[in-house]
């Protein structure tokens, strides 16, 4: 007979499980008892993943299905395989101990009762902060685990400054005893790619824990040791040069190995401030994953406070709501709590959205980080000057009332960065740049305006971008065109037209920012002979490759954005989904301009943030035609 939950009485009550250690039965047995949060026994709280804990486990068919059975108070209870494995390990580890309690969400919460789930979510911070320790279960061990655990335990014996000076690519020449074989580092990378490190819920579970113990199969890892190696990966060449070699896609946008170090930063910030604002938490958590997309918000509420330091006003978690409703409530609460419209810069391109029925001004929080242009978070711009945020209350929850001033209408758009990287020519971009006067209204050459716009005039935290990036831009163009020529991704007509634009622009620019068609073809010949050699490049190709990579990193690779030109000749950079007829707007309270699409009768869709060269520091406010009007975003 399946276990039947008794409803929890009103109040701050939770269930705790105790495992039976008697007998030799293989199937775990437990019992549940109800306690008031103000009068709890000593207990542990489990932090784990419901589904497969690792890629290897997925290949073995382990998933989030309730495929295993345990006994709870004499009745059958279905649990996931990963939890079943933990219970078996935990019972053996504590077989000689007296009665010990543990809190496990899948057992202690009636998951079929959405009302109870929502109520218990509100107690989660207290549940984890009151526990004697938080037990992190990474899943069962594999053939690499022993060596990896040994590496993690021995690494702290080496001072951090020393580790930062060791090039990880020179492991074979390093005599430091704790430096092990590259295969061990591969196993370490795989450990950090286990599913636990990408769960949204772990942010709260670790932030409030008094003690953390990590278990992987039969091995115990001190949290402090895991944190040490995570700091190595996050603050030195190790993370980029070693772990990137073994990085697999689908890791939620987080740098492999960085999670414990990131969690520790959040933990310290919360301890110092008593909590973070919801917007800081939500956007720190964007790279993390959640089985239920509502948990991208609900998992963080226990840590959130208002910007004034008071308790945040937010509706009680309700799993009966649509995900879009939860996200609307969260975005509105954050906008009302914030002094600016910085949050609007986090709205990703329409093509990247997953959750349905979202208004255009509400981000899809289920989507990973790095989706927008990313300019708003750099605080380098002040497009609206010191004008305060103008947020107006409206009766319709899906509408956002704001004020703004229209700057100009988009009349032509260029290729996206994705299209350029996939072999499309620069012909549309070059056509747009050719329409600019040789000297832009800022006094800069049109080609300088072009390359500065491509990087939103910011590089490595510097604004304006350093002049040295001009040479990197030149080689970026040369590489992209050389690859297109070698791979024959263009028709003869398209290629000839592109080169004609290239030569016309090159002749009009004495600074030599653009390469000529002759230079491109000469380089293409050399590069074609060496392209497949990888590391055995000639000095010319080696230097050119480095410069190309420098600029490629600044433009963000294949992020979904494209350049455009407005009717008044302003050059800008916007989201992939922008189109002719959209307009650039200055929004008081926002540090960057935005692209809006008119829907008639004073209502607009937010397409996304934008960079408009020459209008990023309040210049629009000085124009005679500048004037604010009330509009509604839907």
Coordinates of C-alpha atoms in Angstrom, one line a residue:
X1 CA 0.0 0.0 0.0
X2 CA 1.3 3.4 -1.0
X3 CA 2.1 5.9 1.8
X4 CA -0.6 8.4 2.6
X5 CA 0.4 11.8 4.0
X6 CA -1.5 13.3 6.9
X7 CA -2.1 17.1 6.2
X8 CA 0.2 19.4 8.1
X9 CA -1.6 21.5 10.8
X10 CA -1.5 25.3 10.4
X11 CA 1.6 27.0 11.6
X12 CA 5.4 26.6 11.1
X13 CA 5.4 22.8 11.0
X14 CA 7.6 20.5 9.0
X15 CA 8.1 16.7 8.8
X16 CA 11.5 15.1 9.5
X17 CA 12.5 11.6 8.5
X18 CA 14.5 9.1 10.5
X19 CA 16.0 6.0 8.8
X20 CA 16.0 2.6 10.3
X21 CA 19.4 1.0 10.8
X22 CA 18.2 -2.3 12.0
X23 CA 18.4 -5.6 10.1
X24 CA 20.1 -6.4 6.8
X25 CA 17.3 -5.4 4.5
X26 CA 18.4 -3.8 1.3
X27 CA 15.3 -1.6 0.9
X28 CA 15.7 1.6 3.0
X29 CA 13.0 2.2 5.7
X30 CA 12.1 5.4 7.3
X31 CA 9.4 7.0 9.4
X32 CA 8.1 10.6 9.4
X33 CA 7.4 12.8 12.5
X34 CA 6.0 16.4 12.6
X35 CA 7.8 19.1 14.4
X36 CA 7.4 22.8 15.0
X37 CA 10.3 24.9 13.6
X38 CA 10.7 26.6 17.0
X39 CA 11.2 23.2 18.7
X40 CA 13.3 20.9 16.5
X41 CA 15.5 18.0 17.3
X42 CA 19.0 17.8 15.8
X43 CA 18.8 17.0 12.1
X44 CA 20.5 17.2 8.8
X45 CA 19.1 18.6 5.5
X46 CA 19.8 17.1 2.2
X47 CA 20.8 19.0 -0.9
X48 CA 20.7 16.9 -4.1
X49 CA 19.2 16.7 -7.6
X50 CA 16.0 14.8 -8.4
X51 CA 17.1 13.7 -11.8
X52 CA 20.3 12.2 -13.1
X53 CA 23.3 13.3 -11.0
X54 CA 25.8 13.1 -13.9
X55 CA 26.1 12.4 -17.6
X56 CA 27.4 8.9 -16.9
X57 CA 24.3 8.2 -14.8
X58 CA 22.1 9.5 -17.6
X59 CA 23.7 7.0 -20.0
X60 CA 22.7 4.3 -17.5
X61 CA 19.1 5.4 -17.7
X62 CA 18.9 7.2 -14.4
X63 CA 16.4 10.1 -14.5
X64 CA 13.8 12.0 -12.5
X65 CA 11.2 9.1 -12.7
X66 CA 10.0 7.7 -9.4
X67 CA 11.4 4.3 -10.3
X68 CA 12.5 3.0 -6.9
X69 CA 10.6 2.1 -3.8
X70 CA 11.3 2.5 -0.1
X71 CA 9.2 1.9 3.0
X72 CA 7.9 4.9 5.0
X73 CA 6.1 4.0 8.2
X74 CA 5.4 0.5 6.8
X75 CA 4.0 1.7 3.5
X76 CA 5.5 1.9 0.1
X77 CA 6.9 5.3 -1.2
X78 CA 8.3 5.9 -4.7
X79 CA 11.5 7.9 -5.0
X80 CA 14.0 8.7 -7.7
X81 CA 17.0 6.4 -8.2
X82 CA 19.4 9.2 -7.2
X83 CA 17.7 9.6 -3.8
X84 CA 17.4 5.8 -3.4
X85 CA 21.2 5.6 -3.8
X86 CA 21.7 8.3 -1.2
X87 CA 19.5 6.6 1.3
X88 CA 21.4 3.3 0.9
X89 CA 24.7 5.1 1.4
X90 CA 23.4 7.2 4.4
X91 CA 22.0 4.2 6.1
X92 CA 25.4 2.4 5.9
X93 CA 27.4 5.5 6.9
X94 CA 25.2 6.0 10.0
X95 CA 24.5 2.3 10.8
X96 CA 26.0 2.5 14.3
X97 CA 24.5 5.8 15.3
X98 CA 21.4 6.3 17.4
X99 CA 18.2 7.8 15.9
X100 CA 19.1 10.7 13.6
X101 CA 16.7 12.9 11.7
X102 CA 17.1 14.2 8.1
X103 CA 15.0 16.5 6.0
X104 CA 14.5 15.5 2.4
X105 CA 12.1 17.5 0.3
X106 CA 10.8 14.5 -1.8
X107 CA 9.9 12.6 1.4
X108 CA 9.1 15.3 3.9
X109 CA 6.8 17.4 1.6
X110 CA 3.7 15.9 0.0
X111 CA 4.7 16.7 -3.6
X112 CA 1.2 16.0 -4.8
X113 CA -0.2 18.8 -2.7
X114 CA 0.6 22.0 -4.5
X115 CA -0.7 24.1 -1.6
X116 CA 1.6 22.3 0.9
X117 CA 4.5 22.7 -1.5
X118 CA 3.9 26.4 -1.7
X119 CA 3.6 26.7 2.1
X120 CA 6.8 24.7 2.8
X121 CA 8.7 26.8 0.2
X122 CA 8.2 29.7 2.5
X123 CA 9.9 27.8 5.3
X124 CA 12.9 26.6 3.3
X125 CA 15.4 29.1 4.6
X126 CA 14.6 28.2 8.2
X127 CA 14.7 24.5 7.4
X128 CA 18.3 24.7 6.0
X129 CA 19.6 27.3 8.5
X130 CA 18.3 25.3 11.5
X131 CA 19.9 22.0 10.3
X132 CA 23.1 20.7 12.1
X133 CA 24.6 20.3 8.6
X134 CA 23.6 20.4 5.0
X135 CA 24.5 17.2 3.2
X136 CA 25.3 17.6 -0.4
X137 CA 24.8 14.4 -2.4
X138 CA 26.6 14.5 -5.8
X139 CA 25.6 11.0 -6.8
X140 CA 27.4 7.7 -7.0
X141 CA 31.1 7.5 -7.6
X142 CA 32.8 6.4 -10.8
X143 CA 36.3 5.2 -11.7
X144 CA 37.7 8.8 -11.5
X145 CA 36.3 9.7 -8.1
X146 CA 39.0 8.4 -5.8
X147 CA 41.8 10.2 -7.7
X148 CA 39.7 13.4 -7.9
X149 CA 38.9 13.4 -4.2
X150 CA 42.6 12.9 -3.5
X151 CA 43.5 15.8 -5.7
X152 CA 40.9 18.1 -4.1
X153 CA 42.1 17.2 -0.6
X154 CA 45.8 17.8 -1.4
X155 CA 45.5 21.0 -3.4
X156 CA 45.0 23.3 -0.4
X157 CA 48.5 22.4 0.7
X158 CA 49.7 24.6 -2.1
X159 CA 49.4 28.4 -1.5
X160 CA 46.9 30.1 -3.8
X161 CA 49.6 32.5 -5.1
X162 CA 51.7 29.5 -6.1
X163 CA 48.9 27.9 -8.0
X164 CA 48.1 31.0 -9.9
X165 CA 51.7 31.0 -11.3
X166 CA 51.6 27.4 -12.5
X167 CA 50.6 27.1 -16.2
X168 CA 48.1 24.2 -16.3
X169 CA 49.3 23.3 -19.7
X170 CA 52.8 22.5 -18.3
X171 CA 51.5 19.9 -15.8
X172 CA 54.0 17.3 -17.2
X173 CA 56.9 19.5 -16.3
X174 CA 55.7 20.5 -12.8
X175 CA 57.3 18.7 -9.9
X176 CA 54.8 19.9 -7.3
X177 CA 53.5 16.6 -5.7
X178 CA 49.9 17.7 -5.6
X179 CA 49.9 18.3 -9.4
X180 CA 48.6 15.1 -10.8
X181 CA 48.0 13.7 -14.3
X182 CA 45.8 15.6 -16.8
X183 CA 43.4 12.7 -16.6
X184 CA 42.7 13.5 -12.9
X185 CA 41.9 17.1 -13.9
X186 CA 39.6 15.7 -16.5
X187 CA 37.9 13.8 -13.8
X188 CA 37.7 16.9 -11.7
X189 CA 36.0 18.8 -14.5
X190 CA 33.5 16.0 -14.8
X191 CA 32.8 16.1 -11.1
X192 CA 32.0 19.8 -11.4
X193 CA 29.7 19.1 -14.3
X194 CA 27.5 17.0 -12.1
X195 CA 23.9 18.2 -12.1
X196 CA 24.0 19.4 -8.5
X197 CA 26.3 22.4 -9.3
X198 CA 23.7 23.9 -11.7
X199 CA 20.5 23.7 -9.5
X200 CA 18.9 27.0 -8.6
X201 CA 17.9 25.7 -5.2
X202 CA 21.5 25.2 -4.0
X203 CA 21.9 29.0 -3.8
X204 CA 19.6 29.2 -0.8
X205 CA 20.6 25.8 0.6
X206 CA 24.3 26.7 0.8
X207 CA 23.9 30.4 1.7
X208 CA 22.2 29.7 5.0
X209 CA 23.9 26.4 6.0
X210 CA 25.9 26.4 9.3
X211 CA 28.0 23.5 7.9
X212 CA 28.2 21.8 4.6
X213 CA 29.4 18.2 3.9
X214 CA 29.8 16.9 0.4
X215 CA 29.3 13.2 -0.4
X216 CA 30.1 11.4 -3.7
X217 CA 29.4 7.7 -3.4
X218 CA 31.5 6.5 -0.5
X219 CA 33.7 9.5 -0.4
X220 CA 33.3 12.6 1.8
X221 CA 34.7 16.0 0.7
X222 CA 35.1 19.0 2.9
X223 CA 33.2 22.0 1.6
X224 CA 36.3 24.1 2.4
X225 CA 38.4 21.9 0.1
X226 CA 35.9 22.1 -2.7
X227 CA 35.7 25.9 -2.3
X228 CA 39.5 26.2 -2.5
X229 CA 39.7 24.4 -5.9
X230 CA 36.7 26.4 -7.1
X231 CA 38.6 29.6 -6.3
X232 CA 41.6 28.3 -8.2
X233 CA 39.4 27.7 -11.2
X234 CA 37.6 31.0 -10.9
X235 CA 40.5 33.3 -10.4
X236 CA 43.4 31.8 -12.3
X237 CA 44.3 30.2 -15.7
X238 CA 43.1 26.8 -14.5
X239 CA 39.5 27.5 -15.1
X240 CA 40.0 28.7 -18.7
X241 CA 42.8 26.5 -19.8
X242 CA 42.1 23.2 -18.1
X243 CA 38.4 22.9 -17.5
X244 CA 37.4 24.6 -20.8
X245 CA 39.1 21.6 -22.5
X246 CA 36.6 19.3 -20.9
X247 CA 33.5 21.6 -20.9
X248 CA 30.4 20.1 -22.3
X249 CA 27.4 22.1 -23.6
X250 CA 24.2 22.3 -21.6
X251 CA 25.8 23.4 -18.3
X252 CA 23.5 26.3 -17.8
X253 CA 26.0 29.0 -18.9
X254 CA 28.1 28.6 -15.8
X255 CA 31.9 28.3 -15.9
X256 CA 32.8 24.8 -15.0
X257 CA 34.2 24.7 -11.5
X258 CA 33.0 28.2 -10.5
X259 CA 29.8 27.3 -8.6
X260 CA 31.2 26.8 -5.0
X261 CA 33.2 30.1 -5.3
X262 CA 30.2 31.9 -6.6
X263 CA 27.9 30.5 -3.9
X264 CA 30.5 31.5 -1.2
X265 CA 30.3 35.1 -2.5
X266 CA 26.5 35.1 -2.3
X267 CA 26.7 33.6 1.2
X268 CA 29.1 36.2 2.4
X269 CA 27.0 39.0 0.9
X270 CA 23.9 37.8 2.5
X271 CA 25.5 37.3 5.9
X272 CA 26.9 40.9 5.8
X273 CA 23.7 42.5 4.5
X274 CA 21.1 40.2 6.0
X275 CA 19.9 39.3 2.5
X276 CA 20.1 40.5 -1.1
X277 CA 17.5 42.3 -3.2
X278 CA 15.4 40.0 -5.3
X279 CA 16.8 41.4 -8.5
X280 CA 20.4 40.7 -7.4
X281 CA 19.5 37.2 -6.5
X282 CA 17.4 36.5 -9.6
X283 CA 20.0 37.7 -12.0
X284 CA 22.9 36.0 -10.2
X285 CA 20.8 32.8 -10.6
X286 CA 20.1 33.2 -14.3
X287 CA 22.7 30.6 -15.3
X288 CA 21.4 28.0 -12.9
X289 CA 18.7 25.4 -13.8
X290 CA 15.4 24.4 -12.4
X291 CA 13.1 21.5 -13.3
X292 CA 10.1 23.6 -12.5
X293 CA 10.7 27.1 -14.1
X294 CA 8.7 28.7 -11.3
X295 CA 11.6 27.8 -9.0
X296 CA 13.9 30.3 -10.7
X297 CA 11.9 32.7 -8.5
X298 CA 10.6 30.7 -5.6
X299 CA 13.9 29.1 -4.8
X300 CA 15.3 32.6 -4.0
X301 CA 12.5 34.3 -2.0
X302 CA 13.8 33.1 1.3
X303 CA 17.0 35.1 0.8
X304 CA 15.4 38.3 -0.6
X305 CA 14.8 41.6 1.1
X306 CA 13.6 45.0 -0.2
X307 CA 16.2 47.6 -1.2
X308 CA 15.2 49.5 2.0
X309 CA 16.3 46.5 4.0
X310 CA 12.8 45.6 5.0
X311 CA 10.9 42.4 4.2
X312 CA 10.2 42.0 0.6
X313 CA 6.5 42.1 -0.4
X314 CA 5.8 39.2 -2.7
X315 CA 2.8 36.8 -3.1
X316 CA 3.1 33.5 -1.4
X317 CA 4.5 30.8 -3.7
X318 CA 1.7 29.1 -5.6
X319 CA 2.5 26.2 -7.9
X320 CA -1.0 26.4 -9.5
X321 CA -0.1 29.6 -11.2
X322 CA 1.2 29.8 -14.8
X323 CA 5.0 30.3 -15.0
X324 CA 4.3 33.6 -16.9
X325 CA 2.2 34.8 -14.0
X326 CA 5.0 34.1 -11.5
X327 CA 7.5 35.9 -13.7
X328 CA 5.2 38.9 -14.2
X329 CA 4.8 39.3 -10.4
X330 CA 8.5 38.9 -9.9
X331 CA 9.5 41.5 -12.5
X332 CA 6.9 44.0 -11.3
X333 CA 8.0 43.6 -7.7
X334 CA 11.6 44.1 -8.7
X335 CA 10.9 47.2 -10.8
X336 CA 8.8 48.8 -8.1
X337 CA 11.6 48.1 -5.6
X338 CA 14.4 49.4 -7.9
X339 CA 15.4 53.0 -8.4
X340 CA 16.1 52.4 -12.1
X341 CA 15.1 50.5 -15.2
X342 CA 18.3 48.6 -15.3
X343 CA 16.2 45.4 -15.1
X344 CA 14.8 46.0 -18.6
X345 CA 18.3 45.5 -20.0
X346 CA 18.0 41.8 -19.0
X347 CA 15.1 41.1 -21.4
X348 CA 16.5 38.6 -23.9
X349 CA 15.8 38.5 -27.6
X350 CA 12.4 37.1 -28.6
X351 CA 14.0 34.2 -30.5
X352 CA 15.5 32.9 -27.2
X353 CA 12.3 32.8 -25.1
X354 CA 10.9 29.5 -23.9
X355 CA 8.1 30.4 -21.5
X356 CA 4.9 31.3 -23.3
X357 CA 2.5 34.2 -22.6
X358 CA 5.1 36.6 -21.3
X359 CA 4.7 40.4 -21.9
X360 CA 7.6 41.8 -23.9
X361 CA 9.0 43.7 -20.8
X362 CA 9.3 40.6 -18.6
X363 CA 12.5 38.5 -19.0
X364 CA 12.2 34.7 -19.4
X365 CA 14.0 33.8 -16.2
X366 CA 14.2 30.2 -17.2
X367 CA 16.7 31.2 -20.0
X368 CA 20.3 31.3 -19.1
X369 CA 22.5 34.4 -18.6
X370 CA 24.2 36.3 -21.4
X371 CA 21.2 36.5 -23.6
X372 CA 21.0 40.3 -23.8
X373 CA 23.6 42.7 -25.1
X374 CA 24.8 42.8 -21.6
X375 CA 25.5 46.6 -21.7
X376 CA 23.1 47.6 -18.9
X377 CA 25.1 45.9 -16.2
X378 CA 28.3 47.6 -17.0
X379 CA 27.1 51.0 -15.7
X380 CA 29.3 52.7 -18.4
X381 CA 26.4 54.6 -19.9
X382 CA 23.8 57.2 -19.0
X383 CA 21.7 57.6 -22.1
X384 CA 18.9 59.3 -20.1
X385 CA 21.2 61.5 -18.0
X386 CA 19.9 62.0 -14.5
X387 CA 16.2 61.7 -15.4
X388 CA 14.4 59.6 -12.8
X389 CA 12.5 56.4 -13.5
X390 CA 8.9 57.1 -14.5
X391 CA 6.9 54.0 -13.5
X392 CA 3.1 54.5 -13.6
X393 CA 0.6 52.3 -12.0
X394 CA -1.9 50.7 -14.4
X395 CA -5.0 48.5 -13.8
X396 CA -3.8 45.7 -16.1
X397 CA -1.1 43.5 -14.6
X398 CA 0.4 42.7 -18.1
X399 CA 0.9 46.3 -18.9
X400 CA 3.9 48.5 -17.8
X401 CA 3.3 52.2 -17.7
X402 CA 6.5 54.3 -18.4
X403 CA 7.7 57.5 -19.9
X404 CA 10.0 57.9 -22.8
X405 CA 11.2 59.9 -25.8
X406 CA 11.5 58.6 -29.3
X407 CA 15.0 59.1 -30.8
X408 CA 14.7 57.8 -34.4
X409 CA 13.3 55.1 -36.6
X410 CA 15.4 52.1 -37.9
X411 CA 15.5 52.1 -41.7
X412 CA 18.0 49.3 -42.5
X413 CA 19.5 46.3 -40.6
X414 CA 22.7 44.3 -41.2
X415 CA 23.7 40.7 -40.8
X416 CA 23.7 39.2 -37.3
X417 CA 26.9 38.1 -35.7
X418 CA 25.7 34.5 -35.9
X419 CA 25.3 34.9 -39.7
X420 CA 28.8 36.4 -40.1
X421 CA 30.4 33.7 -38.0
X422 CA 28.6 31.1 -40.2
X423 CA 30.1 32.3 -43.4
X424 CA 27.7 35.0 -44.5
X425 CA 29.4 38.1 -46.0
X426 CA 29.5 41.5 -44.4
X427 CA 27.8 43.1 -47.4
X428 CA 24.8 44.4 -45.5
X429 CA 27.0 45.9 -42.8
X430 CA 29.3 47.5 -45.4
X431 CA 26.3 48.9 -47.2
X432 CA 25.1 50.5 -44.0
X433 CA 28.5 51.9 -43.1
X434 CA 28.8 53.3 -46.7
X435 CA 25.6 55.4 -46.1
X436 CA 27.3 57.2 -43.2
X437 CA 29.2 60.4 -44.0
X438 CA 33.0 60.0 -44.0
X439 CA 32.9 61.9 -40.7
X440 CA 30.2 60.9 -38.2
X441 CA 28.5 63.7 -36.2
X442 CA 30.7 62.8 -33.2
X443 CA 33.8 63.8 -35.3
X444 CA 35.0 60.2 -35.7
X445 CA 35.5 58.4 -39.0
X446 CA 32.7 56.1 -40.1
X447 CA 34.9 53.1 -39.8
X448 CA 35.9 53.9 -36.3
X449 CA 32.2 54.3 -35.5
X450 CA 31.6 50.9 -37.1
X451 CA 34.0 49.0 -35.0
X452 CA 33.2 50.8 -31.8
X453 CA 29.5 50.1 -32.4
X454 CA 30.2 46.4 -32.9
X455 CA 31.6 46.2 -29.4
X456 CA 29.2 48.8 -27.9
X457 CA 32.4 50.9 -27.4
X458 CA 33.4 48.9 -24.4
X459 CA 36.2 46.3 -23.9
X460 CA 37.6 44.7 -20.8
X461 CA 35.7 47.1 -18.7
X462 CA 37.1 50.2 -20.5
X463 CA 34.7 52.8 -22.0
X464 CA 35.4 54.1 -24.6
X465 CA 37.1 51.0 -25.9
X466 CA 40.8 51.3 -26.2
X467 CA 42.2 52.5 -29.6
X468 CA 44.3 49.4 -29.7
X469 CA 41.2 47.4 -30.6
X470 CA 41.2 49.0 -34.0
X471 CA 44.0 46.6 -35.2
X472 CA 42.1 43.6 -33.8
X473 CA 39.0 44.8 -35.8
X474 CA 41.1 44.9 -39.0
X475 CA 42.2 41.3 -38.6
X476 CA 38.8 40.2 -37.5
X477 CA 37.4 41.4 -40.9
X478 CA 40.3 39.9 -42.7
X479 CA 39.8 36.5 -41.0
X480 CA 36.1 36.4 -41.6
X481 CA 36.5 37.3 -45.3
X482 CA 39.4 34.9 -45.8
X483 CA 37.3 32.0 -44.3
X484 CA 34.4 32.9 -46.5
X485 CA 36.6 33.0 -49.6
X486 CA 38.3 29.6 -48.7
X487 CA 35.0 27.9 -47.9
X488 CA 33.3 29.5 -50.9
X489 CA 30.2 30.5 -48.9
X490 CA 29.4 33.4 -51.3
X491 CA 28.3 33.6 -54.9
X492 CA 30.7 35.3 -57.3
X493 CA 28.4 38.3 -57.5
X494 CA 28.1 38.6 -53.7
X495 CA 31.8 38.3 -53.2
X496 CA 32.6 40.9 -55.9
X497 CA 30.1 43.3 -54.5
X498 CA 31.4 42.9 -50.9
X499 CA 35.0 43.5 -52.1
X500 CA 33.9 46.6 -54.0
X501 CA 32.3 48.1 -50.8
X502 CA 35.4 47.0 -48.9
X503 CA 37.8 48.8 -51.3
X504 CA 35.6 52.0 -51.5
X505 CA 35.6 52.3 -47.7
X506 CA 39.3 51.4 -47.4
X507 CA 40.2 54.2 -49.9
X508 CA 38.2 56.8 -48.0
X509 CA 39.9 56.0 -44.7
X510 CA 43.5 57.2 -44.4
X511 CA 43.8 55.4 -41.0
X512 CA 43.7 52.0 -42.8
X513 CA 41.1 50.4 -40.5
X514 CA 39.8 48.1 -43.2
X515 CA 41.9 45.7 -45.3
X516 CA 41.7 46.0 -49.1
X517 CA 40.4 43.1 -51.2
X518 CA 44.0 42.5 -52.4
X519 CA 45.2 42.1 -48.8
X520 CA 42.3 39.8 -48.0
X521 CA 43.1 37.5 -50.9
X522 CA 46.8 37.4 -50.2
X523 CA 46.1 36.5 -46.6
X524 CA 43.5 33.9 -47.6
X525 CA 46.2 32.2 -49.8
X526 CA 48.6 32.0 -46.9
X527 CA 45.9 31.0 -44.3
X528 CA 44.4 28.3 -46.5
X529 CA 47.8 26.5 -46.6
X530 CA 48.1 26.7 -42.8
X531 CA 44.5 26.6 -41.5
X532 CA 44.5 22.9 -40.5
X533 CA 47.9 23.0 -38.8
X534 CA 46.3 24.6 -35.7
X535 CA 49.4 25.3 -33.5
X536 CA 52.1 25.2 -36.3
X537 CA 51.3 28.6 -37.7
X538 CA 53.7 31.0 -39.4
X539 CA 54.4 34.3 -37.5
X540 CA 52.0 36.1 -39.7
X541 CA 49.1 33.8 -39.3
X542 CA 49.8 33.3 -35.6
X543 CA 49.8 37.1 -34.9
X544 CA 46.6 37.5 -37.1
X545 CA 44.9 34.7 -35.3
X546 CA 45.5 36.3 -31.9
X547 CA 44.2 39.7 -33.0
X548 CA 41.1 38.1 -34.6
X549 CA 40.4 36.3 -31.4
X550 CA 40.7 39.5 -29.3
X551 CA 38.0 41.2 -31.3
X552 CA 35.9 38.1 -31.6
X553 CA 35.8 37.8 -27.8
X554 CA 34.6 41.5 -27.6
X555 CA 31.8 41.1 -30.1
X556 CA 30.6 38.1 -28.2
X557 CA 30.9 35.4 -30.8
X558 CA 27.5 34.3 -32.0
X559 CA 25.3 36.3 -29.6
X560 CA 22.1 37.4 -31.3
X561 CA 22.6 41.0 -32.3
X562 CA 23.0 43.0 -35.4
X563 CA 23.9 46.6 -36.5
X564 CA 21.3 49.0 -37.9
X565 CA 21.0 52.6 -39.2
X566 CA 18.3 55.1 -38.5
X567 CA 16.6 57.6 -40.8
X568 CA 18.8 60.4 -39.4
X569 CA 22.0 58.4 -40.0
X570 CA 22.6 57.1 -36.4
X571 CA 24.5 53.8 -36.2
X572 CA 23.4 51.3 -33.6
X573 CA 23.6 47.7 -32.3
X574 CA 20.4 45.8 -31.3
X575 CA 18.8 42.5 -30.8
X576 CA 18.4 39.8 -33.5
X577 CA 14.6 40.4 -33.7
X578 CA 14.7 44.1 -34.5
X579 CA 13.3 45.1 -37.9
X580 CA 12.9 48.1 -40.1
X581 CA 10.2 50.4 -38.6
X582 CA 11.2 49.8 -35.0
X583 CA 12.2 52.9 -33.1
X584 CA 15.0 53.8 -30.7
X585 CA 13.8 55.3 -27.4
X586 CA 15.4 57.1 -24.5
X587 CA 13.8 55.8 -21.2
X588 CA 14.3 57.9 -18.0
X589 CA 15.8 55.7 -15.4
X590 CA 17.5 53.4 -17.9
X591 CA 21.2 53.7 -18.6
X592 CA 20.9 52.6 -22.2
X593 CA 18.4 53.3 -25.0
X594 CA 15.8 50.7 -26.0
X595 CA 14.2 49.5 -29.2
X596 CA 10.4 49.6 -29.1
X597 CA 7.9 48.3 -31.7
X598 CA 4.6 50.3 -32.0
X599 CA 1.4 48.3 -31.5
X600 CA -0.8 51.4 -31.9
X601 CA -2.7 53.6 -29.4
X602 CA 0.3 54.4 -27.3
X603 CA 1.3 50.8 -26.7
X604 CA 4.6 49.1 -27.6
X605 CA 6.5 45.9 -27.5
X606 CA 10.0 46.0 -26.0
X607 CA 12.4 44.5 -28.5
X608 CA 15.5 45.0 -26.3
X609 CA 18.2 47.3 -25.2
X610 CA 20.4 49.0 -27.8
X611 CA 23.6 50.8 -28.3
X612 CA 23.3 54.0 -30.5
X613 CA 26.7 55.6 -31.1
X614 CA 26.7 59.2 -29.9
X615 CA 23.7 58.9 -27.7
X616 CA 24.9 56.9 -24.7
X617 CA 25.6 59.8 -22.3
X618 CA 22.5 62.0 -22.3
X619 CA 23.2 63.7 -25.7
X620 CA 19.5 63.1 -26.8
X621 CA 18.4 65.4 -23.9
X622 CA 20.1 68.3 -25.6
X623 CA 18.2 68.0 -28.8
X624 CA 15.4 70.6 -29.4
X625 CA 12.9 67.9 -30.3
X626 CA 13.5 65.9 -27.1
X627 CA 10.3 65.5 -25.1
X628 CA 8.8 62.8 -22.8
X629 CA 5.4 61.1 -23.3
X630 CA 3.6 58.4 -21.4
X631 CA 3.5 55.0 -23.1
X632 CA 2.5 51.5 -22.2
X633 CA 4.6 48.3 -22.7
X634 CA 2.7 45.1 -23.4

